[in-house]
Amino acid sequence: MSSRSRVSLLVLGAAALALAACNREEHHSRAKPIGETVPAGESPDTIFPGSSTAPPLDPRAALYDNNANAISQGQQLFLQMNCVGCHSHGGGGMGPPLMDDEWRYGGRIDQIATTIAEGRPNGMPSWRGKLTEDQIWDLAAYVRSLSGLPSKDAVASRSESMSAGTPQTLTPHAEMNNSDAVPQ
Amino acid sequence: MRLSARPLAAVLPLLLAACQYQHYQSDFGKGAVEDTQFLTLFTIFIVVCAVMYLLVIGFLFAAILRRGRIEANVVESGRHHESHPLMQSTLIGWAALIGVGLAALAVASFVTDRSMAKAATNEKLSITLTGNQWWWDIVYNSADASKTLRTANELHLPLGVPTRIILKSNDVIHSFWVPSLAGKQDLIPGRENDITIVPKRTGIYRGQCAEYCGTQHAHMSLVVVVDSYPDFIKWWGHQLQPAPAPASPLALAGFKYVTSGPCSSCHNIGGTQASGQVAPDLTHLASRKSIAAGTLPMSEGNLYGWVEDPQSLKPGVKMPTIGLPPDRLHAVVAYLETLK
Amino acid sequence: MRIVQYRQGTQKLWAPGAGGFHGGVMRRVTGALTVAILSAAATLLGACHRSSSTQSTSPIAEGPLPAGNHALPPAAAAPADDGNWVMPGKNYAATRFSALSQITPANVSKLALAFTFSTATNKGFEAPPLVVNGTMYVITPYPNYLYALDLTKPGAPTKWTFKPKPAAASQGVACCDVVNRGAVYDNGKIFFNTLDGQTFAVDANSGQMAWHTQLGDIQRGETITMAPLVANGKVLVGNSGGEMGVRGWIAALDEGSGKVAWKAYNTGPDKDVLIGARFKPFYPMDQGKDLGVKSWPPDAWKIGGATTWGWLAYDPETHLVFYGTSNPGPWNADQRPGDNKWSAGLFARDVNTGEAVWHYQTTPHDLFDYDDVNEIILADIPWGSGRRPVLLRPDRNGYFYVMDRRTGQVLSATPYGYINSTKGVDLKSGRLIYVADKEPKAGRVTRDICPASPGAKDWNPAAFSPVTGLVYIPHNNLCMDFSGVQANYISGTPYVGADVKMYAGPGGNRGVFTAWDPVNRRPVWEIKEDLPLWSPALATAGNLVFYGTMDGWFKAVDARNGKLLWQFKAGSGIIGQPISYRGPDGRQYIAVVAGVGGWAGAIVSAQMDPHDPTGALGFANAVKDLPMKTTAGGILYVFTVPR
């Protein structure tokens, strides 16, 4: 082998090793995500008297928000835990639609996680104690994907229900313009 | 070439070790009628192919040995373009042999297929096996709806009874394969496949999902128990019973948690308020021989480990690690062990 | 609006009452000329009331009236009309017929608003107002306010308001909008149910609560939306929740105290279903012991649905109360092999003890959510040389059943809409025969199933006129795609297991209004409507029929031929029962509350997103255009012909 081809082979090999070390995302099935034992954060969609800023985003948001594995686990849980029975595939029914840009109780991932964990007064059940925190955050990530909010490479590109049209996760939606303007 | 003795000596014990799985999970097992049919077909194929193989090797060696002499002749005499009459008839005979051989294989294959399909119209028992990631949902169908039995991960079959297993999938493609009993058949979402088995020998066999179906495909195995017909009926009757009531205070505490906490969101325990349908039926969990689709053998210690942290034993499995405190873990396992 | 006429043999009645067609060229020419003039007039008149683009007029001809010997309601169950409206069905026979005849086809074009009232709610309004001796009572959807309006004063001011304050969380377990199907007046009290499963009795004069009883448990997914039936001192109440894995039941409360007199489940062992020695079902398929357990996989009957959310009827002569049960749960039939008794069937029970006297399972092992809870009209029809006491039932599965109300025998089951999911009813065995191709399979989509899950007609009841002998049926023309998925049971959450998408049936019109002759078993005339018809009908002795459309048109048509005579555009779509009453001034009034919603209108009342065709169990796709055509509301409109 000539020295030039040997060098280029070495370079290729090094590049391959370097790229292989890149993980697109973390799958934390074994490790408990941080804050597993900390209750889901309070909803920032409240008045905090005496302070001028909303509390910072829950650190778990970064782990789940654009995580393809979390969204796909959340999709399966959405069907299995009967969320689809009330919210359909985002269109709503017994419960409000999840695929539009109107959020009664906030559309940030930690607000959605709080909604799922605590329930809401007009009929949203409380899932604390029935689902683990990890599962609740997976669901919150999927619910956000129904509005087309996470990045396109994290969401499913194919609808799992019978509709043959563009899946909700890929339909472009209007920007959220309520008080939850905290950048994500 | 000299055959070295050492590699042989290393390989031999392995070959012998394989023999002990002859009845458990072996393609050469004779557990079912279908398997015998398959074995016959396999033998025919081996014989025909072996004969052809030996002939080819033989001709190859002959050619190599003769090559030296012919090459010199051809260069000298320039007659390499003429055909040799013996060569001609040999080639014709060879083509005929291939034709006959292929025809024999085709006929054998057709006949085996037909007889296996005929068994499918003769079924006396119908079982619906639904593949999930990564467990088997088993429903024994009955004309009397109230005798329908739903269990998971352990298949019981009666000896000598043609059993049709309807194969469905809830998510991705799986494949049903119990080597000692029958061949492979895929479980395809949106489609109903089926396979018919007539077991011929009682015993315990091992099956395995044979189509990659995700992270834990390797841990999606199936325990198949073939009982005599009366034993099978007795087993069915017992499995239809609702879960026994918890006896000790510890088991009662476990019962309360299991039927009202996260376990009840997914699991069903007959006779209790836990009626989840998306996870294995636990009504008679403790009567099974394995946990989590053959991942672990059934034992108290393994139950502890599984309930406490399934993600460390089968990473990626759909059952979450809840992180039960020790008291609750004792209670839950105490209750699960009563589910015989 | 297109009217379709059906001929009956060679019998025809021509407009100027010629009395018969005797042949001869001159008669034919005159007749044809009359038709031509009439149709031209109709076209011109039709142009004045143009509403939806799909409505078109067509030549009008007088339809045949059924020959004199036609169906009549039994006198005991349908007493003489006193001008009041005390129960949603008008009477125990559920005729929804007013004997008042001041308003006729001649003067209905002058019908005008007398007064209006806003109920301060904006969910689906399915209940009729009640009128008792000069006071009007209006029960609203959640939060179930009860208003009493004083009709003796101008503008009908409020006398009192009763607010039961049901639990807000009950909104989360109500499958099909937070509706209420009506209150009942009896013996000085108003009885009604609240969404969170309570029954209230309120004094009709003072508005003070007399008693209330908690019957349903929202933690198990139970709600109550039905209108009670009060008979023989008992208040009969049933639960809702067939989509929530609820176990269905019917209970009788003592009218005076509110205590439970008896409670019968609709699934489970015979002792729970109150099946005893008196139980004599007509067909072998309904005979046997503990069929409410044996026709289900183990334990499935405990979460099997078969609720009592629809209409009850009562026969005072035999003291039998009739009601139908809902679909079995889950919708995915693979999870519940067996006939699933006693879901999707009709019970006859003794009103005093609750004992079951007979049962007919209309749709065994239901595959398509064909609940059996539609209205049950009591009638006596000509049969042989005499008359036979029957029940008339336009059912969800698309068949108009005529059944003997003493035994439960099916005398006829005739399709009144387009059906391809079933082949018919075998009258010998009583079984509904399914079409194998249309059987839904898990993981696959079965397409073009007609009628769709709401059926050829859902809960909204038909009216029966003893004057014309016809049953006026407002109903649907919808088909669906259905895909079964595995359903998971978690109490308090839906237990369905199906993705559904509905759309218009053959012809493209989603609604139909049919005038049906129950004796000759055929439609007499039909009106095609663009949107599904989700409103009940009202028939009057003035030969008028009233109904409303989902985009808010309240219509009066001629009961004899379906000709549109008057219409009014209300502020919201109409799904509520219209009534007619005699006011304190002796004049006839027509009243209806407009407030779109219910299962069909959830896309508006629940503000759903139409991009998901499976929304509202598939209905969102069928009425994607509804939010453009109407908005939510809850306004009472009362009309009369001014002096």
Short mmCIF file of C-alpha atoms in Angstrom, two decimals, chain A residues 3-173:
data_model
loop_
_atom_site.label_atom_id
_atom_site.label_comp_id
_atom_site.label_asym_id
_atom_site.label_seq_id
_atom_site.Cartn_x
_atom_site.Cartn_y
_atom_site.Cartn_z
CA SER A 3 1.97 5.89 1.83
CA ARG A 4 -0.63 8.28 0.45
CA SER A 5 -3.39 5.72 0.44
CA ARG A 6 -2.28 4.60 3.89
CA VAL A 7 -2.60 8.13 5.21
CA SER A 8 -6.02 8.66 3.67
CA LEU A 9 -7.12 5.32 5.13
CA LEU A 10 -5.94 6.42 8.55
CA VAL A 11 -7.79 9.71 8.20
CA LEU A 12 -10.96 7.91 7.18
CA GLY A 13 -10.65 5.53 10.08
CA ALA A 14 -10.15 8.34 12.55
CA ALA A 15 -13.14 10.23 11.15
CA ALA A 16 -15.33 7.14 11.42
CA LEU A 17 -14.32 6.64 15.02
CA ALA A 18 -14.98 10.27 15.83
CA LEU A 19 -18.42 10.23 14.21
CA ALA A 20 -19.35 6.98 15.87
CA ALA A 21 -18.82 8.67 19.20
CA CYS A 22 -21.58 11.19 18.36
CA ASN A 23 -24.90 10.25 19.89
CA ARG A 24 -27.88 11.85 18.31
CA GLU A 25 -29.75 11.69 21.57
CA GLU A 26 -29.78 9.95 24.91
CA HIS A 27 -32.08 7.04 25.58
CA HIS A 28 -32.41 6.85 29.30
CA SER A 29 -34.24 3.65 29.86
CA ARG A 30 -32.04 2.47 32.71
CA ALA A 31 -30.97 5.62 34.44
CA LYS A 32 -33.57 7.64 36.24
CA PRO A 33 -33.75 11.06 34.63
CA ILE A 34 -32.80 13.85 36.94
CA GLY A 35 -35.54 14.84 39.28
CA GLU A 36 -37.28 11.46 39.16
CA THR A 37 -38.24 11.90 42.75
CA VAL A 38 -39.01 15.61 42.48
CA PRO A 39 -42.64 16.40 41.76
CA ALA A 40 -43.48 17.94 38.39
CA GLY A 41 -42.96 21.68 38.41
CA GLU A 42 -45.74 24.11 39.08
CA SER A 43 -47.30 25.61 36.03
CA PRO A 44 -45.73 28.92 35.05
CA ASP A 45 -49.17 29.99 33.80
CA THR A 46 -49.96 31.47 37.17
CA ILE A 47 -49.51 34.80 38.84
CA PHE A 48 -46.52 34.77 41.21
CA PRO A 49 -47.20 37.75 43.42
CA GLY A 50 -44.20 39.84 44.30
CA SER A 51 -41.96 38.56 41.51
CA SER A 52 -41.57 39.97 38.04
CA THR A 53 -40.43 36.89 36.14
CA ALA A 54 -41.81 33.42 35.64
CA PRO A 55 -39.73 30.60 37.12
CA PRO A 56 -37.09 29.05 34.85
CA LEU A 57 -37.80 26.09 32.62
CA ASP A 58 -37.67 22.72 34.38
CA PRO A 59 -34.30 21.06 33.58
CA ARG A 60 -36.06 17.92 32.45
CA ALA A 61 -37.45 19.78 29.45
CA ALA A 62 -34.15 19.52 27.63
CA LEU A 63 -34.07 15.74 28.04
CA TYR A 64 -37.49 15.15 26.57
CA ASP A 65 -38.49 18.00 24.32
CA ASN A 66 -36.87 17.12 20.99
CA ASN A 67 -36.06 13.54 21.88
CA ALA A 68 -37.30 11.12 19.23
CA ASN A 69 -37.37 8.19 21.62
CA ALA A 70 -39.42 10.12 24.15
CA ILE A 71 -41.87 11.19 21.48
CA SER A 72 -42.29 7.68 20.16
CA GLN A 73 -42.71 6.18 23.64
CA GLY A 74 -45.17 8.97 24.34
CA GLN A 75 -47.11 8.06 21.21
CA GLN A 76 -47.55 4.50 22.38
CA LEU A 77 -48.56 5.65 25.85
CA PHE A 78 -51.01 8.14 24.31
CA LEU A 79 -52.91 5.23 22.80
CA GLN A 80 -52.53 2.84 25.70
CA MET A 81 -53.49 5.24 28.48
CA ASN A 82 -56.64 6.22 26.58
CA CYS A 83 -55.62 9.79 25.92
CA VAL A 84 -56.78 9.05 22.38
CA GLY A 85 -60.24 8.26 23.75
CA CYS A 86 -60.78 11.84 24.86
CA HIS A 87 -58.45 13.83 22.64
CA SER A 88 -58.63 11.64 19.49
CA HIS A 89 -55.47 11.93 17.43
CA GLY A 90 -55.19 15.58 18.37
CA GLY A 91 -58.61 16.72 17.19
CA GLY A 92 -60.29 16.60 20.58
CA GLY A 93 -63.74 15.36 21.51
CA MET A 94 -64.42 14.84 25.16
CA GLY A 95 -61.23 16.77 25.76
CA PRO A 96 -59.92 19.86 23.97
CA PRO A 97 -57.92 19.49 20.76
CA LEU A 98 -54.17 19.12 21.19
CA MET A 99 -53.09 19.82 17.64
CA ASP A 100 -53.98 23.49 17.47
CA ASP A 101 -52.27 26.47 19.00
CA GLU A 102 -54.76 27.09 21.78
CA TRP A 103 -53.57 25.84 25.12
CA ARG A 104 -55.95 26.19 28.07
CA TYR A 105 -53.31 25.40 30.61
CA GLY A 106 -50.10 26.20 28.76
CA GLY A 107 -48.23 24.55 25.92
CA ARG A 108 -44.70 24.41 27.30
CA ILE A 109 -43.55 20.88 27.95
CA ASP A 110 -43.41 21.35 31.71
CA GLN A 111 -46.89 22.86 31.77
CA ILE A 112 -48.22 19.89 29.82
CA ALA A 113 -46.44 17.51 32.18
CA THR A 114 -48.07 19.29 35.11
CA THR A 115 -51.47 19.02 33.45
CA ILE A 116 -51.04 15.30 33.01
CA ALA A 117 -49.72 14.72 36.51
CA GLU A 118 -52.16 16.93 38.42
CA GLY A 119 -55.28 16.82 36.26
CA ARG A 120 -57.36 19.93 35.59
CA PRO A 121 -60.72 21.11 36.92
CA ASN A 122 -62.95 20.47 33.93
CA GLY A 123 -62.30 16.78 33.63
CA MET A 124 -58.62 16.10 32.81
CA PRO A 125 -57.72 13.13 35.02
CA SER A 126 -54.71 13.20 37.34
CA TRP A 127 -52.12 10.56 36.45
CA ARG A 128 -49.80 11.02 39.41
CA GLY A 129 -49.30 7.59 40.95
CA LYS A 130 -50.58 5.81 37.84
CA LEU A 131 -47.71 6.72 35.53
CA THR A 132 -44.07 7.30 36.35
CA GLU A 133 -42.56 10.74 35.88
CA ASP A 134 -40.61 9.41 32.92
CA GLN A 135 -43.82 8.26 31.26
CA ILE A 136 -45.54 11.57 31.97
CA TRP A 137 -42.72 13.53 30.35
CA ASP A 138 -42.73 11.16 27.37
CA LEU A 139 -46.43 11.89 26.96
CA ALA A 140 -45.85 15.62 27.27
CA ALA A 141 -43.23 15.43 24.52
CA TYR A 142 -45.68 13.60 22.26
CA VAL A 143 -48.51 16.04 22.98
CA ARG A 144 -46.26 18.89 21.90
CA SER A 145 -45.48 16.99 18.72
CA LEU A 146 -49.19 16.92 17.84
CA SER A 147 -48.99 20.68 17.40
CA GLY A 148 -45.92 20.44 15.22
CA LEU A 149 -43.73 22.16 17.82
CA PRO A 150 -40.66 19.89 18.15
CA SER A 151 -38.03 19.75 15.40
CA LYS A 152 -38.97 17.76 12.32
CA ASP A 153 -36.25 15.15 12.72
CA ALA A 154 -37.56 14.07 16.11
CA VAL A 155 -41.18 13.41 15.22
CA ALA A 156 -42.75 10.45 13.47
CA SER A 157 -43.03 11.00 9.76
CA ARG A 158 -45.99 8.68 9.40
CA SER A 159 -49.34 8.73 11.10
CA GLU A 160 -50.22 5.63 13.07
CA SER A 161 -53.96 6.10 12.71
CA MET A 162 -56.14 5.47 9.72
CA SER A 163 -55.88 8.89 8.18
CA ALA A 164 -53.97 8.88 4.93
CA GLY A 165 -53.16 12.55 5.06
CA THR A 166 -50.15 14.37 6.44
CA PRO A 167 -49.67 13.33 10.05
CA GLN A 168 -50.41 15.96 12.66
CA THR A 169 -46.82 15.93 13.77
CA LEU A 170 -45.69 17.29 10.42
CA THR A 171 -48.47 19.76 9.78
CA PRO A 172 -47.19 23.29 10.16
CA HIS A 173 -49.04 25.18 12.85
#
